[in-house]
Short mmCIF file of C-alpha atoms and ligand atoms in Angstrom, two decimals:
data_model
loop_
_atom_site.label_atom_id
_atom_site.label_comp_id
_atom_site.label_asym_id
_atom_site.label_seq_id
_atom_site.Cartn_x
_atom_site.Cartn_y
_atom_site.Cartn_z
CA UNK A 113 -102.98 34.67 -45.74
CA UNK A 114 -103.45 31.31 -47.51
CA UNK A 115 -100.67 28.82 -48.28
CA UNK A 116 -100.19 30.03 -51.85
CA UNK A 117 -99.83 33.67 -50.76
CA UNK A 118 -97.42 32.56 -48.02
CA UNK A 119 -95.27 30.66 -50.57
CA UNK A 120 -95.04 33.74 -52.80
CA UNK A 121 -94.24 36.05 -49.88
CA UNK A 122 -91.54 33.68 -48.59
CA UNK A 123 -89.81 33.65 -52.00
CA UNK A 124 -90.05 37.46 -52.26
CA UNK A 125 -88.62 38.00 -48.79
CA UNK A 126 -85.81 35.49 -49.46
CA UNK A 127 -84.90 37.35 -52.67
CA UNK A 128 -84.85 40.65 -50.76
CA UNK A 129 -82.54 39.28 -48.07
CA UNK A 130 -80.23 37.80 -50.72
CA UNK A 131 -80.15 40.99 -52.86
CA UNK A 132 -79.04 43.03 -49.84
CA UNK A 133 -76.30 40.60 -48.85
CA UNK A 134 -77.97 39.14 -45.75
CA UNK A 135 -77.18 35.70 -47.18
CA UNK A 136 -74.75 34.43 -49.81
CA UNK A 137 -74.61 31.23 -51.84
CA UNK A 138 -76.98 28.65 -50.36
CA UNK A 139 -76.59 29.96 -46.79
CA UNK A 140 -79.64 30.79 -44.72
CA UNK A 141 -83.08 29.24 -44.48
CA UNK A 142 -86.63 30.35 -43.73
CA UNK A 143 -89.67 28.45 -42.44
CA UNK A 144 -93.25 29.34 -41.65
CA UNK A 145 -95.94 27.57 -39.63
CA UNK A 146 -99.15 26.70 -41.49
CA UNK A 147 -102.46 25.32 -40.23
CA UNK A 148 -101.43 21.79 -41.28
CA UNK A 149 -97.63 21.86 -40.95
CA UNK A 150 -94.73 23.99 -42.14
CA UNK A 151 -93.14 25.41 -45.27
CA UNK A 152 -89.33 25.36 -45.36
CA UNK A 153 -86.66 26.43 -47.83
CA UNK A 154 -85.16 23.38 -49.60
CA UNK A 155 -81.67 21.99 -48.99
CA UNK A 156 -78.92 23.71 -51.01
CA UNK A 157 -81.35 26.37 -52.24
CA UNK A 158 -80.32 30.01 -52.58
CA UNK A 159 -82.59 32.52 -50.85
CA UNK A 160 -82.14 34.62 -54.00
CA UNK A 161 -83.85 32.12 -56.32
CA UNK A 162 -86.60 30.32 -54.41
CA UNK A 163 -89.40 28.75 -56.44
CA UNK A 164 -92.65 29.11 -54.45
CA UNK A 165 -93.95 25.81 -55.88
CA UNK A 166 -90.87 23.80 -54.85
CA UNK A 167 -90.63 24.88 -51.20
CA UNK A 168 -90.50 21.89 -48.84
CA UNK A 169 -93.78 21.05 -47.14
CA UNK A 170 -93.57 19.37 -43.74
CA UNK A 171 -96.41 17.95 -41.69
CA UNK A 172 -97.03 18.92 -38.05
CA UNK A 173 -94.32 16.46 -36.95
CA UNK A 174 -91.74 17.81 -39.39
CA UNK A 175 -91.98 14.86 -41.79
CA UNK A 176 -91.27 15.82 -45.41
CA UNK A 177 -94.57 15.50 -47.30
CA UNK A 178 -94.14 17.66 -50.42
CA UNK A 179 -91.84 19.80 -52.57
CA UNK A 180 -88.04 19.53 -52.55
CA UNK A 181 -86.09 18.02 -49.64
CA UNK A 182 -85.93 20.47 -46.70
CA UNK A 183 -82.81 22.29 -45.50
CA UNK A 184 -80.43 20.18 -43.41
CA UNK A 185 -80.81 22.89 -40.75
CA UNK A 186 -84.54 22.11 -40.30
CA UNK A 187 -83.88 21.02 -36.72
CA UNK A 188 -82.98 24.62 -35.73
CA UNK A 189 -86.44 25.68 -36.82
CA UNK A 190 -88.08 22.73 -35.05
CA UNK A 191 -86.25 23.73 -31.84
CA UNK A 192 -87.90 27.17 -31.97
CA UNK A 193 -91.42 25.97 -32.86
CA UNK A 194 -91.31 23.42 -30.05
CA UNK A 195 -89.98 25.99 -27.54
CA UNK A 196 -92.30 28.85 -28.45
CA UNK A 197 -96.03 28.75 -29.17
CA UNK A 198 -95.75 32.33 -30.44
CA UNK A 199 -93.27 31.38 -33.20
CA UNK A 200 -95.11 31.57 -36.51
CA UNK A 201 -91.94 31.77 -38.62
CA UNK A 202 -88.19 31.28 -38.20
CA UNK A 203 -85.30 32.84 -40.15
CA UNK A 204 -81.71 31.60 -39.97
CA UNK A 205 -78.96 33.66 -41.62
CA UNK A 206 -75.18 33.86 -41.70
CA UNK A 207 -75.46 37.66 -41.91
CA UNK A 208 -72.04 39.26 -41.45
CA UNK A 209 -72.37 41.57 -38.45
CA UNK A 210 -74.51 39.25 -36.31
CA UNK A 211 -72.11 36.42 -37.10
CA UNK A 212 -69.20 38.69 -36.11
CA UNK A 213 -70.86 39.22 -32.71
CA UNK A 214 -71.32 35.44 -32.39
CA UNK A 215 -67.51 35.08 -32.59
CA UNK A 216 -66.68 37.61 -29.84
CA UNK A 217 -65.29 36.04 -26.67
CA UNK A 218 -65.26 39.16 -24.46
CA UNK A 219 -69.00 39.90 -24.42
CA UNK A 220 -71.80 38.67 -22.16
CA UNK A 221 -72.71 35.34 -23.77
CA UNK A 222 -76.17 35.47 -22.18
CA UNK A 223 -76.93 38.79 -23.94
CA UNK A 224 -74.10 40.15 -26.12
CA UNK A 225 -75.91 43.06 -27.81
CA UNK A 226 -76.96 45.78 -25.32
CA UNK A 227 -80.11 47.88 -25.87
CA UNK A 228 -78.73 50.57 -28.19
CA UNK A 229 -81.91 51.40 -30.10
CA UNK A 230 -85.64 50.96 -29.43
CA UNK A 231 -86.07 49.03 -32.68
CA UNK A 232 -83.90 46.10 -31.64
CA UNK A 233 -85.75 45.87 -28.31
CA UNK A 234 -89.14 46.08 -30.03
CA UNK A 235 -88.31 43.41 -32.62
CA UNK A 236 -85.99 41.03 -30.77
CA UNK A 237 -86.85 41.68 -27.12
CA UNK A 238 -84.95 42.01 -23.88
CA UNK A 239 -82.28 39.39 -24.49
CA UNK A 240 -80.67 37.26 -27.17
CA UNK A 241 -78.26 34.63 -25.85
CA UNK A 242 -75.34 32.95 -27.61
CA UNK A 243 -75.70 29.16 -28.00
CA UNK A 244 -72.28 27.42 -27.72
CA UNK A 245 -70.56 26.19 -30.88
CA UNK A 246 -71.66 22.93 -32.50
CA UNK A 247 -70.40 21.46 -35.76
CA UNK A 248 -72.98 22.13 -38.54
CA UNK A 249 -75.49 19.28 -38.56
CA UNK A 250 -74.61 18.10 -35.01
CA UNK A 251 -77.97 16.95 -33.54
CA UNK A 252 -76.94 18.06 -30.03
CA UNK A 253 -77.46 21.62 -31.26
CA UNK A 254 -81.25 21.13 -31.21
CA UNK A 255 -81.78 20.75 -27.44
CA UNK A 256 -79.36 23.65 -26.82
CA UNK A 257 -81.36 25.93 -29.15
CA UNK A 258 -84.64 24.68 -27.70
CA UNK A 259 -83.53 25.52 -24.14
CA UNK A 260 -82.26 29.00 -25.12
CA UNK A 261 -85.39 29.79 -27.18
CA UNK A 262 -87.71 29.24 -24.20
CA UNK A 263 -87.07 32.80 -23.03
CA UNK A 264 -85.68 34.48 -26.15
CA UNK A 265 -87.22 35.20 -29.56
CA UNK A 266 -83.77 34.98 -31.17
CA UNK A 267 -80.42 33.32 -30.47
CA UNK A 268 -76.92 33.62 -31.91
CA UNK A 269 -75.24 30.33 -32.76
CA UNK A 270 -71.61 30.73 -31.75
CA UNK A 271 -69.28 31.19 -34.76
CA UNK A 272 -72.22 30.51 -37.09
CA UNK A 273 -75.08 33.06 -37.16
CA UNK A 274 -78.50 34.11 -35.89
CA UNK A 275 -81.78 32.16 -35.62
CA UNK A 276 -84.75 34.52 -35.24
CA UNK A 277 -88.45 33.84 -34.68
CA UNK A 278 -91.49 36.06 -35.15
CA UNK A 279 -95.26 35.81 -34.86
CA UNK A 280 -95.57 36.04 -38.65
CA UNK A 281 -93.24 35.56 -41.61
CA UNK A 282 -92.88 39.33 -41.98
CA UNK A 283 -92.19 39.75 -38.24
CA UNK A 284 -89.43 37.12 -38.34
CA UNK A 285 -87.75 38.64 -41.41
CA UNK A 286 -87.98 42.19 -40.02
CA UNK A 287 -86.53 40.98 -36.70
CA UNK A 288 -83.61 39.29 -38.51
CA UNK A 289 -82.96 42.54 -40.42
CA UNK A 290 -83.16 44.63 -37.24
CA UNK A 291 -80.80 42.23 -35.48
CA UNK A 292 -78.24 42.65 -38.27
CA UNK A 293 -78.50 46.47 -37.97
CA UNK A 294 -78.15 46.30 -34.18
CA UNK A 295 -75.10 44.06 -34.55
CA UNK A 296 -73.60 46.55 -37.01
CA UNK A 297 -74.14 49.45 -34.56
CA UNK A 298 -72.70 47.38 -31.73
CA UNK A 299 -69.55 46.58 -33.74
CA UNK A 300 -69.21 50.26 -34.81
CA UNK A 301 -69.45 51.41 -31.20
CA UNK A 302 -67.13 48.78 -29.68
CA UNK A 303 -64.54 50.52 -27.51
CA UNK A 304 -66.43 53.81 -27.46
CA UNK A 305 -68.44 55.17 -24.54
CA UNK A 306 -72.08 54.58 -25.54
CA UNK A 307 -75.33 55.68 -23.97
CA UNK A 308 -77.53 52.58 -23.66
CA UNK A 309 -81.28 52.55 -23.14
CA UNK A 310 -81.99 52.30 -19.43
CA UNK A 311 -83.82 49.34 -17.86
CA UNK A 312 -86.82 51.62 -17.45
CA UNK A 313 -86.79 52.63 -21.12
CA UNK A 314 -86.58 48.96 -22.14
CA UNK A 315 -89.51 48.08 -19.83
CA UNK A 316 -91.53 50.96 -21.29
CA UNK A 317 -90.91 49.71 -24.87
CA UNK A 318 -91.83 46.13 -24.03
CA UNK A 319 -94.98 47.23 -22.19
CA UNK A 320 -96.02 49.44 -25.10
CA UNK A 321 -94.98 47.29 -28.07
CA UNK A 322 -94.14 43.84 -26.66
ZN1 ZN B 473 -76.33 27.97 -40.83
#
């Protein structure tokens, strides 16, 4: 896929996320790795109305080189790209159910959502840790995300929302959608006896699809 096709796809996927309520207002941002740098949603832009031609272009060192000014949350994306060679795209949302899980104090902060369905395991992997709370824009958030992303494709920012990576733009968006569905199931089932996938079933999925 060339850069122009990637720009159009990014705007389409952003509009789809917005239309279904995965982001509201100017919340949420999406980036994708290119051969010569990155594309990133601009600061204060709505995912519902992205203009493919005005997306921020960053060079390989995350310097702004074209389009509108990038999102102020660009450092979250940089943390993932620098932690994971397999990250080809990163999606950050304030989607409701995943954000609800990020506020829970009585769950395992190293992996709050248990393996309820194969789809979450296939898209997000074995674990998704919670990164402690930082004030929006606090630069100390970047090393914390970078450290957590070294062995997780996605993290939950405490009292804020998810950051999800994928090999491709589509993979990252699908993983963010699957994470929101898994969080919804987890919240629905809280307090009820649930049958989780076993460690063996999780291993089997990751061997087959990982
Ligand atoms: Zn945010």
